[in-house]
XYZ file of C-alpha atoms in Angstrom:
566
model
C 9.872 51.916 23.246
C 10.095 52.094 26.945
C 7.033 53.224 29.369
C 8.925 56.221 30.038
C 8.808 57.359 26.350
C 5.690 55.929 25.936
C 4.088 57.914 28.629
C 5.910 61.298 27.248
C 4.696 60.728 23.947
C 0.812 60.398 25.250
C 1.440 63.621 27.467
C 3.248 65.434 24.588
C 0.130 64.283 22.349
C -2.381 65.805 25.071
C -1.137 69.131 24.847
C -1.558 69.543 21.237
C -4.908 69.118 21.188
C -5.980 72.583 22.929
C -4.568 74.383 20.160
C -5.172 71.775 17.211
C -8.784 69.846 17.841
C -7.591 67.549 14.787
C -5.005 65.985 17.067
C -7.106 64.477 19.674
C -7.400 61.047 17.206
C -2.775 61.432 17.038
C -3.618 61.556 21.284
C -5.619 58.421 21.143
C -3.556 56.434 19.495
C -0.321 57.750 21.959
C -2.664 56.915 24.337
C -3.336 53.360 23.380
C 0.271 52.885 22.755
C 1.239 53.553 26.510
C -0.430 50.457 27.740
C 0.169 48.172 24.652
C 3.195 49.319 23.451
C 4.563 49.926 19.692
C 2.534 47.588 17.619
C -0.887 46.345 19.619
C -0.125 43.033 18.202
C -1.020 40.560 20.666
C -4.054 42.928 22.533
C -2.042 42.510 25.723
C -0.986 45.062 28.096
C 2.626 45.713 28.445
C 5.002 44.596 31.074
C 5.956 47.366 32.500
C 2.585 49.653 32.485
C 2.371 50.631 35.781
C -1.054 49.893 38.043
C -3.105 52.515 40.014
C -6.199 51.445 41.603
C -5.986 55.155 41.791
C -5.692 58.431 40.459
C -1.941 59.478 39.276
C -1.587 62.905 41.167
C 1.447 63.989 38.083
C -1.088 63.120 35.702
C -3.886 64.421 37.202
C -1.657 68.007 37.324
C -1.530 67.504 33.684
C -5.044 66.305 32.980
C -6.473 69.908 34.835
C -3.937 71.918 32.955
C -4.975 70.444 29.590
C -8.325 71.164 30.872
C -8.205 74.839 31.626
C -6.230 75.015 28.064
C -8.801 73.670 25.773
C -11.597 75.931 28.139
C -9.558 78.888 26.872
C -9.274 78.007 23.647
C -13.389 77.318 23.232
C -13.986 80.548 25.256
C -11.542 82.072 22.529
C -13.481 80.758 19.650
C -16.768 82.102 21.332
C -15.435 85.736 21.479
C -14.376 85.042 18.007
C -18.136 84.265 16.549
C -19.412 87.040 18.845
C -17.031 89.469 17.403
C -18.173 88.710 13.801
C -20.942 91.319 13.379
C -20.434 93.385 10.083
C -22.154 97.296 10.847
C -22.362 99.445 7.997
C -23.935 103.300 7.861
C -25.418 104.048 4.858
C -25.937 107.587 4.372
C -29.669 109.011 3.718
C -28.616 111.933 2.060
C -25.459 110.731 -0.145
C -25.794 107.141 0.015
C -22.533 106.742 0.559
C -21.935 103.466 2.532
C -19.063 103.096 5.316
C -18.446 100.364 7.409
C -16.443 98.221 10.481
C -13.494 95.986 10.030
C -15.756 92.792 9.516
C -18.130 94.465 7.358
C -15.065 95.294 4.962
C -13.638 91.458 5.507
C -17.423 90.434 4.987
C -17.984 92.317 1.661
C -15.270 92.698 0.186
C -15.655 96.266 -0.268
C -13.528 99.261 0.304
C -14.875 102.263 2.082
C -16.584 104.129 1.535
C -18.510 103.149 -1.558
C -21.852 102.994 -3.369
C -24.901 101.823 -2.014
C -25.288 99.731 -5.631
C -21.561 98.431 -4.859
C -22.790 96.389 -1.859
C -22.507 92.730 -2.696
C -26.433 92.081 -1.042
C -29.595 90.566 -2.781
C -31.927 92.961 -4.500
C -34.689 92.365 -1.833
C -31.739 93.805 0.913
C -30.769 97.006 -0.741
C -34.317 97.755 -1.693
C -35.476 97.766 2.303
C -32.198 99.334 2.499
C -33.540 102.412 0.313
C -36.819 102.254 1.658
C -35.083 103.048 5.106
C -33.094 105.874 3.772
C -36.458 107.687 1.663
C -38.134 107.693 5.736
C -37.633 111.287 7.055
C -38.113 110.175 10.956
C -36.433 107.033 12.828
C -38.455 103.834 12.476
C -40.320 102.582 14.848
C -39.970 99.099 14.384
C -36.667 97.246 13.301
C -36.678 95.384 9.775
C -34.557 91.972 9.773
C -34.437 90.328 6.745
C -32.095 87.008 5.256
C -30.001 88.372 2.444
C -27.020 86.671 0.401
C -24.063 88.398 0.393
C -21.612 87.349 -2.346
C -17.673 88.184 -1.782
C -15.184 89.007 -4.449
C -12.538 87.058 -2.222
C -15.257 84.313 -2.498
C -16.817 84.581 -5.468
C -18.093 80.942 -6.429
C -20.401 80.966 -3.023
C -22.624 83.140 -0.956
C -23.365 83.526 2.617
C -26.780 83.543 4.246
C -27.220 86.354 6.423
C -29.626 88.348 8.779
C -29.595 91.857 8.014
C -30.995 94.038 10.578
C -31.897 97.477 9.187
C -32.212 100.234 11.259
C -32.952 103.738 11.556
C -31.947 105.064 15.025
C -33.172 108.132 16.845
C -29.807 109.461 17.493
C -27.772 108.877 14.248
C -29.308 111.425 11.916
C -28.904 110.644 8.188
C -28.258 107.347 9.234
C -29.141 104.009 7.919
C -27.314 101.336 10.402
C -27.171 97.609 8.900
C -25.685 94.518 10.874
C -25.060 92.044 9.257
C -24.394 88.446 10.948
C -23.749 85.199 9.268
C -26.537 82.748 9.926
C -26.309 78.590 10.269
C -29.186 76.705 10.074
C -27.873 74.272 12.340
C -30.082 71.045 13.378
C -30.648 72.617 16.835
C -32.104 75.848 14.737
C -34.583 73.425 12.436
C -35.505 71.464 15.129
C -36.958 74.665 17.014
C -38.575 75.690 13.643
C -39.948 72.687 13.498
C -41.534 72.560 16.879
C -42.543 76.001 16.478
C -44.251 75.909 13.156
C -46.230 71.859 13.808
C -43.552 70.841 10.688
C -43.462 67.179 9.663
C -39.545 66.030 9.386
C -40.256 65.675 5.454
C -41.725 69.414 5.670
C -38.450 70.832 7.871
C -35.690 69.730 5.236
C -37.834 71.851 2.397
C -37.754 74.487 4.743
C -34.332 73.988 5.516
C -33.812 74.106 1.056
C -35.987 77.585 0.976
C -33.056 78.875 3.667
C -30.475 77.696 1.543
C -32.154 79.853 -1.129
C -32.712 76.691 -3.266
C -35.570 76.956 -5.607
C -38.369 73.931 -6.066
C -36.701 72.230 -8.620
C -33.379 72.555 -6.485
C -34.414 70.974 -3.518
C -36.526 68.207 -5.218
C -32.834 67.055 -7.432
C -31.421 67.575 -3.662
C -33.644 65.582 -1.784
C -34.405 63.096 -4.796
C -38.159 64.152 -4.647
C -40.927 64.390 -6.945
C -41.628 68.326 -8.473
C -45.188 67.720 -7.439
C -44.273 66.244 -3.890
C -42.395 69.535 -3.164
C -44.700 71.857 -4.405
C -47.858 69.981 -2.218
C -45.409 69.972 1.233
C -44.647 73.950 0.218
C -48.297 74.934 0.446
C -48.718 72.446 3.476
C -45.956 74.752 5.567
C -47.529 78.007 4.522
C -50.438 76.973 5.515
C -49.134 76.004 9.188
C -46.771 78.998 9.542
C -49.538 81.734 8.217
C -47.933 82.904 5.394
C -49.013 83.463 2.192
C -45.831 83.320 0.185
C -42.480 81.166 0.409
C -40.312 84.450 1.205
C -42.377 85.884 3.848
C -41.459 82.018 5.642
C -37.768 83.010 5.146
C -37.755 85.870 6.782
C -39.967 84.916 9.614
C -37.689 82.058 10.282
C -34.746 84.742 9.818
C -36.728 87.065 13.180
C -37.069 83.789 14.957
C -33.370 82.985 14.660
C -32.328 86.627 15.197
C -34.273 86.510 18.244
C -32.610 83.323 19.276
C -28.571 84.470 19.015
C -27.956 81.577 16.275
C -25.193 83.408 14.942
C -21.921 81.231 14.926
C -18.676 82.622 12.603
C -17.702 79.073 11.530
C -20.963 76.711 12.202
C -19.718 74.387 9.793
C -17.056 73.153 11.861
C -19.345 72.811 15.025
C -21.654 69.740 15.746
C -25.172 71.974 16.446
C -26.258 68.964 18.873
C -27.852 70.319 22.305
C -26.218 67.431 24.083
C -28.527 67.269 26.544
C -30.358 64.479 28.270
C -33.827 63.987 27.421
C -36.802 64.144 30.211
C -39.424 62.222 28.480
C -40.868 60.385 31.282
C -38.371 60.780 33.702
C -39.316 61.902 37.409
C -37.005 62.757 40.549
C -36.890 60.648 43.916
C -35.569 62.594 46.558
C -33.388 60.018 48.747
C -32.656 59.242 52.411
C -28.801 60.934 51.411
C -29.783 63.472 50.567
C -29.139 62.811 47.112
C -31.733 62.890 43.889
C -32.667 60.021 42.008
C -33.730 60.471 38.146
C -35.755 57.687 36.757
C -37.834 56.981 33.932
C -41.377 55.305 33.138
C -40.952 53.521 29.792
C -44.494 52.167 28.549
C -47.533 52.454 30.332
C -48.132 48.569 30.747
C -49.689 47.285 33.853
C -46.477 44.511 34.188
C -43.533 46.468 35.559
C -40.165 45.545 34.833
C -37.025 46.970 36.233
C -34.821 48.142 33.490
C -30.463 48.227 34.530
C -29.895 50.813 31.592
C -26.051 49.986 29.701
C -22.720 51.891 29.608
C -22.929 54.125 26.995
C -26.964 53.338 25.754
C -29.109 54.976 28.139
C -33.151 54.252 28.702
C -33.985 55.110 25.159
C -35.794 53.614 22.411
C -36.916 53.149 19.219
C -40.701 53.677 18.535
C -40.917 50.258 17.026
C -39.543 48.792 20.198
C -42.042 51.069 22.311
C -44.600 49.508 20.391
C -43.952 46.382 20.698
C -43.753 46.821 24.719
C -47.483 48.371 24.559
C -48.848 45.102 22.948
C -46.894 43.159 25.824
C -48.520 45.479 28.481
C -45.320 45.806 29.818
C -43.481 49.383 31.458
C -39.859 49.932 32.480
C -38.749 51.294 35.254
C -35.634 52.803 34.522
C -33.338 54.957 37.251
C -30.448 56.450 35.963
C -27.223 55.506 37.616
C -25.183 57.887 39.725
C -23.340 60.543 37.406
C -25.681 59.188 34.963
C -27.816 61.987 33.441
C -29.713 63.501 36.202
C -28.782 61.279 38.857
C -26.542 62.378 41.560
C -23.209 61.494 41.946
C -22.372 58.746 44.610
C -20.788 59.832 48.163
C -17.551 58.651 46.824
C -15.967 56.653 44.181
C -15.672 53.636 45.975
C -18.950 53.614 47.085
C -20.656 53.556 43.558
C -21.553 50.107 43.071
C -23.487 50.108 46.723
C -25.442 53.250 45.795
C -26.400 51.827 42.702
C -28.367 49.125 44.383
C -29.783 51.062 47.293
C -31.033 53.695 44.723
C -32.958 51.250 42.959
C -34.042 49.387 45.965
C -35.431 53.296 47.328
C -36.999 53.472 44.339
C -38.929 50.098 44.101
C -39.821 50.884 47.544
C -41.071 54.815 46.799
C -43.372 52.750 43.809
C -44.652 50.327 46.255
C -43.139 47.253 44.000
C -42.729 44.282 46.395
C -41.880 42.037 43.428
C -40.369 42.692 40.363
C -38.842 41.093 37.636
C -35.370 42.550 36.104
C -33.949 43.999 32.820
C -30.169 44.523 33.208
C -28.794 46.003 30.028
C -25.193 45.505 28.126
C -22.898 47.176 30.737
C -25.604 47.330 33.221
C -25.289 43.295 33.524
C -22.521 43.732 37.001
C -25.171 45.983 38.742
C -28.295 44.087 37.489
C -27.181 41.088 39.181
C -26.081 43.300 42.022
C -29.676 44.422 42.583
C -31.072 40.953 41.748
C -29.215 39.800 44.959
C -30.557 42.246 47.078
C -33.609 41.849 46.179
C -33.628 37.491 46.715
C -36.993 36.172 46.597
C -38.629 39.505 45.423
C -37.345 39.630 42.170
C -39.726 38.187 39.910
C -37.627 36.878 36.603
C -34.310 37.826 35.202
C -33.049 39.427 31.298
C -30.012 40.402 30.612
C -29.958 41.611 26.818
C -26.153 41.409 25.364
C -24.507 41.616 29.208
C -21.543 42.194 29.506
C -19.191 39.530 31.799
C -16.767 38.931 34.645
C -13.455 40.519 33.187
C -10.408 37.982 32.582
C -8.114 40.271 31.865
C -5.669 37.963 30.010
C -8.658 36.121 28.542
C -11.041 39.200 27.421
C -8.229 41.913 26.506
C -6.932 40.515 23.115
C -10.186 39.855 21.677
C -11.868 43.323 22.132
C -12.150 46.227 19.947
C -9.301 48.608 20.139
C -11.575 51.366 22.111
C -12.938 48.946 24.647
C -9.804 47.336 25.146
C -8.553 50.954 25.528
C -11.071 51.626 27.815
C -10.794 48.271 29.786
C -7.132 49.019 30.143
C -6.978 52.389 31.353
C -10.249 51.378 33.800
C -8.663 49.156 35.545
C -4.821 50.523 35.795
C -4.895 54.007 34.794
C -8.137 55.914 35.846
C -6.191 59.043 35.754
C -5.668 57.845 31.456
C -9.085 57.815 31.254
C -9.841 61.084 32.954
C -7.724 62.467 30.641
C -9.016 60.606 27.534
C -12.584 61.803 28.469
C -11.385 64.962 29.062
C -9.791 65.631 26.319
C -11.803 63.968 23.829
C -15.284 65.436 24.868
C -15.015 68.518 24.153
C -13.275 67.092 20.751
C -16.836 65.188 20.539
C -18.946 67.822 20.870
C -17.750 69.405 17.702
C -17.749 66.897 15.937
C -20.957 65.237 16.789
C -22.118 62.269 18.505
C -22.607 60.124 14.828
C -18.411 60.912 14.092
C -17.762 59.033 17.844
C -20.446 56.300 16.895
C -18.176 55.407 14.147
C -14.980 55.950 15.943
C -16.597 53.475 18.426
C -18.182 50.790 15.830
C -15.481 50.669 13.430
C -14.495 47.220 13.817
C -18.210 45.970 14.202
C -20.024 46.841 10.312
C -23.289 45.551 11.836
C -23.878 48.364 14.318
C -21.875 50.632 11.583
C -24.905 49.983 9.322
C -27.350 51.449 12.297
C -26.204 54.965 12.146
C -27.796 54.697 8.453
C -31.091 54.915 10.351
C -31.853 58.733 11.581
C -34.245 56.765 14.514
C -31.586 54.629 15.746
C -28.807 57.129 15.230
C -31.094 59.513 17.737
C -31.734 57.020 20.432
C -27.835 56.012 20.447
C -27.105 59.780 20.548
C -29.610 60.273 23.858
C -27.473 57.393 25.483
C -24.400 59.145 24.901
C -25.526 62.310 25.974
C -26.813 60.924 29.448
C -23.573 59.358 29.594
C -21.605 62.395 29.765
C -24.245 65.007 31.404
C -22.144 65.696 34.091
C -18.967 64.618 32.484
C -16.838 62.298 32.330
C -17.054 60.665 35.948
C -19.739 58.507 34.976
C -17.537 56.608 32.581
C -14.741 56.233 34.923
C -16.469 54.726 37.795
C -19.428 53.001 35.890
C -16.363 51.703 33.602
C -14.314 49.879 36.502
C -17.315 48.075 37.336
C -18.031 46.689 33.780
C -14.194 45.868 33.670
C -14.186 44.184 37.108
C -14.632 40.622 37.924
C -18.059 40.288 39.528
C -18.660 36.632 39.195
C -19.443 36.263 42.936
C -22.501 38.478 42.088
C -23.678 36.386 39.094
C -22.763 32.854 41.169
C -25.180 34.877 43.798
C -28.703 34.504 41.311
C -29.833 31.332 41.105
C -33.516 32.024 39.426
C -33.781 31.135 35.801
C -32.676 33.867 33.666
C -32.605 34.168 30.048
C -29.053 36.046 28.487
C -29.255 37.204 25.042
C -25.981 37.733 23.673
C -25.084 39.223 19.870
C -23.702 36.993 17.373
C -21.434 39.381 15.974
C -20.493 41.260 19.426
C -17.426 42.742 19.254
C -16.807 43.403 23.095
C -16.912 40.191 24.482
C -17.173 37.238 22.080
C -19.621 34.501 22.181
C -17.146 31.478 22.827
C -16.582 33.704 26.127
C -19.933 33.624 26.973
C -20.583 30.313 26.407
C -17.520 29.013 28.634
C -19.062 30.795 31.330
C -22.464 30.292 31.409
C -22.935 26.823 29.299
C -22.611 24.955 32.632
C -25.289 26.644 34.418
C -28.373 24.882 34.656
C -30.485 28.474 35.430
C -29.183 30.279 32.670
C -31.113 30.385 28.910
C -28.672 31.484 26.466
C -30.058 32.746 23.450
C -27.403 33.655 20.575
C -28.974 35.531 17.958
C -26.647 35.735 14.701
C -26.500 39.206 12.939
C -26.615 41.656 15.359
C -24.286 43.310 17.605
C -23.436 46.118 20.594
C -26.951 47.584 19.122
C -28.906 44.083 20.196
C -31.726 45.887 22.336
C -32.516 47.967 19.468
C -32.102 45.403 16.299
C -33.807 43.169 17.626
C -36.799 44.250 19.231
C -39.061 41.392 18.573
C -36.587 38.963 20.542
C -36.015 41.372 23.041
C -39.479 42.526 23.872
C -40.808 38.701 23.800
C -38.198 37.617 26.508
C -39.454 40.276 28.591
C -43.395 39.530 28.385
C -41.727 36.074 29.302
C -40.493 37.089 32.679
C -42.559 40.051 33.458
C-alpha cells in the first residue's frame, strides 16, 4: 500500500471517531500502519514516510477539525444527560399522575395513570402520599433514593433521586423529579472524605446504594456476615445515623446537592483527571513563567528527582516509607506542560527551560550541592541538568533511563505504542498531535487503567501491577500530570526521549549508578549494556523481573541506591 493510501486511510480513520468513540483503537492501528506499512513485520519505518521536524500544516487543518468535532459531540452528550430529568405531577385531590416525555420513557407508564401504577419503591410513593395529605406547600424539599423498575426493562432497576415537592404556586400539586443516579468513584470518594470512611467501609456503602442487603454484599465482596455487619455499625456511627436507610438517603442529598446525575454513567470513566497537589509549591520565575514542584519526604538529605514521561512524582506508601528511614526528600519540579508547570517560550526551546527551571529552583532552595534522581524518560534532561550543574552535583541515579535513540537500532525492538510514539516524535509531530488528540478524550471515558493496558500489553510484568489498587493510583496521577494541559507535553517531552543525546551523557563523568529492568520492554538490556558496559563511571545494576514500573516494584533497590548517593 502506498504512503498516499496509507495516509488516507489514517485520516479517513480519524474522522470516525467523533461520531463512533469505539473507533479510535481502528485509528490507531491506521495510524501505525502509515509509518510501518501493511504488516509491521520488521519494526522499521517505511521508505517513503515522509520527515517533518515540523508540524504538517494539511494535517494540522485536519487535526483542529477533528478536534472541534469530537468537542461537539461530548458537548452533545452533556445536553443529553442534562436533558434526562423525568417530572411528574401527581394530583392531591385525584391522584391522578401525569408526566414529561422522559418520565414516560423512564417509567414505562402511559399518562395519565394511578398513583399505585408508578413503578417506585414503597418508601417513594409513601413520601409521595404524605406530600399530597399536606394542605399548604412544604417548606422544606424531601429527596429521597428510590428504585424504579421499567416494564421495557423488567429484569433490572434504576437507582434514582426523587425530589418531592410541593410548590407554592402549583395548587393540588405534587411535583416529583426524578434523575438517574451513578455512584461513580469520584461520588464515593467524596463520601468517603466526607463521612472519615475507611476504603473497606466505602465499598459497603457503595453495596447499601446498590440496594444490596448484608448477606448480598458480603457473597459480593467475599466477606464474612459478621465482618459486614461490625463495618455497618462502624459507618453509622461516623455518619450520625441511626439506621442503614437514613445513610442512603443522606448520601442521596449529598449527591443531589453535588449535580452527579449522568444519563449513561456506565459508559463514562468517573476519574477527576486531575493532578494531585500533595506537596507541591509554585516558584515564580525570572520569565515570567511558574514553576510547580514537589517536596517528596521530609528527610534532611535532598535529592533532586528528573520525574519520567508518562510516571509523574508519585509514589507508593511503601516506597515513601522506605525514603523516611533513609532520611532522604525529593525535590521534584514538574517539567514544562507538565502538570502545573508552564509551558516553555517555544517548542524548541524546551529542553533549555527544563534545566534553567531546575537550576532557579535549586537556587530559590538555597541547594549549592545536590545529588540527582533522573527518572525513565527523564534520563535526556537529568543528564542535561547534571551538566549544568558540574562540580555541584553531588551523585548521580538514573532508575530504568531511557537512552540515546538509534533509530535503526532501537525501533524494531520496542513495543508497538512506543515505537508508535518514537516514530511519529521524531517525523510526524503533527501524527502525534493528532493521536493525542484524538485518543484523549477517547481515554477519559474509558479510564486511565483501559490505556495502562493498551500501553503494557506486550510487557505481563507491569500488566500484573494494575492488579494492585495502590500502584494502579500512583500510575494514574502520572498520567494525569502528563496530560493536564494536554497533549503538548507529550509531543515535545517525547522528541527529547526519542532524540540522540549522547553528547549530554558523554558530558557526566561522576560515578553514577543506572538501574535498568530486566524485562523492559522499551529499550532492551543488550542495548543498554552496549552503551554503557565500556564506561568506567557507570554502575549498571540489572534487576531481573521487573519492568517500565521499576521505581515502584522495586522500592528496596531503588530507595538504597539513593541513600547511596544522597
Amino acid at each position: 500500500m502506498s504512503h498516499t493510501h496509507r495516509y488516507f486511510e489514517m485520516l479517513g480513520a480519524a474522522y470516525e471517531v467523533p461520531s463512533e468513540a469505539d473507533r479510535f483503537d481502528a485509528f490507531l492501528d491506521a495510524a501505525m500502519a502509515y509509518f510501518f506499512g501493511d504488516e509491521d513485520g520488521n519494526g522499521q519505518l517505511a521508505e517513503d514516510v515522509p520527515r517533518h521536524s515540523g508540524d504538517d500544516a494539511k494535517l494540522e487543518s485536519h487535526r483542529e477539525r477533528i478536534s472541534a468535532l469530537i468537542e461537539e459531540a461530548s458537548r452533545r452528550e452533556v445536553a443529553g444527560a442534562d436533558s434526562f430529568h423525568a417530572v411528574l405531577e401527581v394530583s392531591a385531590r385525584t391522584g391522578l399522575v401525569t408526566g414529561n416525555d422522559s418520565a414516560a420513557q423512564l417509567t414505562g407508564q402511559t399518562f395519565p395513570c394511578r398513583l399505585d401504577d408508578l413503578p417506585l419503591d414503597s418508601m417513594a410513593i409513601a413520601m409521595i402520599r404524605q406530600a399530597k395529605r399536606t394542605n399548604q406547600p412544604q417548606t422544606q424539599d424531601r429527596i429521597v433514593l428510590t428504585d424504579v423498575e421499567s416494564d421495557m426493562e423488567a429484569d433490572r432497576s434504576r437507582a434514582c433521586l426523587a425530589l418531592i415537592q410541593r410548590p407554592k404556586d402549583l395548587n393540588d400539586i405534587v411535583q416529583v423529579s426524578l434523575s438517574y443516579i451513578h455512584w461513580s468513584t469520584e461520588l464515593m470518594a467524596r463520601l468517603r472524605a466526607a463521612f472519615g470512611l475507611t476504603a473497606s467501609e466505602t465499598e459497603i456503602l457503595e453495596g447499601y446504594l446498590g440496594n444490596l442487603s448484608q448477606k448480598e454484599i458480603a457473597s459480593k465482596r467475599g466477606r464474612a456476615l459478621e465482618t459486614i455487619k461490625g463495618q455497618s455499625k462502624s459507618i453509622l456511627r461516623k455518619t450520625g445515623c441511626a439506621r442503614m436507610s437514613d445513610v442512603v438517603q443522606l448520601c442521596a442529598s449529598i449527591a443531589f446537592l453535588m449535580r452527579q446525575l449522568p444519563s449513561e454513567a456506565p459508559t463514562q470513566s468517573a476519574e477527576t483527571w486531575v493532578t494531585p497537589t500533595r506537596g507541591m509549591s509554585f516558584l515564580n520565575l525570572p520569565d515570567g513563567r511558574q514553576l510547580a514542584w514537589y517536596r517528596i519526604g521530609s528527610g534532611s538529605r535532598p535529592v533532586l528527582f528528573v520525574h519520567g514521561y508518562m510516571q509523574g512524582p508519585f509514589f507508593t506508601p511503601d516506597f515513601l516509607r522506605r525514603l523516611r528511614q533513609a532520611d532522604i526528600c525529593l525535590i521534584a519540579p514538574s517539567r514544562p506542560c507538565f502538570g502545573y508547570t508552564s509551558p516553555s517560550r517555544t517548542r524548541d526551546s524546551h529542553d533549555q527551560t527544563v534545566v534553567r527551571d531546575a537550576l532557579a529552583l535549586l537556587y530559590h532552595l538555597g541547594h549549592t550541592r545536590i545529588s540527582l534522581c533522573a527518572h525513565h524518560g527523564g534520563a535526556p534532561h537529568g543528564f542535561r541538568i547534571a551538566k549544568a550543574l558540574g562540580d555541584r552535583l553531588g551523585g548521580m541515579l538514573v532508575v530504568g533511563g531511557t537512552i540515546p535513540f538509534d533509530e535503526e537500532t532501537h525501533l524494531p525492538g520496542m513495543n508497538p505504542m512506543s515505537r508508535f510514539a518514537a516514530a511519529a516524535s521524531r517525523h510526524a509531530p503533527s501524527v502525534m498531535k493528532m493521536a493525542l488528540s484524538v485518543g484523549l478524550p477517547v481515554y477519559r471515558r474509558r479510564g486511565t487503567t483501559a490505556f495502562l493496558k493498551k500501553q503494557f500489553a506486550r510487557s505481563p510484568s507491569d500488566l500484573e501491577t494494575l492488579d494492585d489498587p495502590i500502584l494502579r493510583e500512583v500510575l494514574s496521577e502520572g498520567l494525569y500530570h502528563a496530560v493536564e494541559q494536554g497533549t503538548e507535553a507529550w509531543t515535545r517531552d517525547g522528541s527529547t526521549v526519542m532524540a540522540d543525546w549522547r553528547a549530554d551523557l558523554d558530558s557526566v563523568t561522576i560515578p553514577l549508578t543506572w538501574l535498568k529492568a530486566g524485562e523492559d520492554t522499551v529499550i532492551s538490556t543488550e542495548h543498554v549494556q552496549a552503551l554503557l558496559g565500556h564506561r568506567e563511571n557507570v554502575d549498571l545494576k540489572i534487576l531481573p523481573g521487573h519492568a517500565l514500573n521499576l521505581i515502584h516494584t522495586a522500592p528496596d533497590d531503588v530507595c538504597e541506591a539513593l541513600a547511596q548517593i544522597a
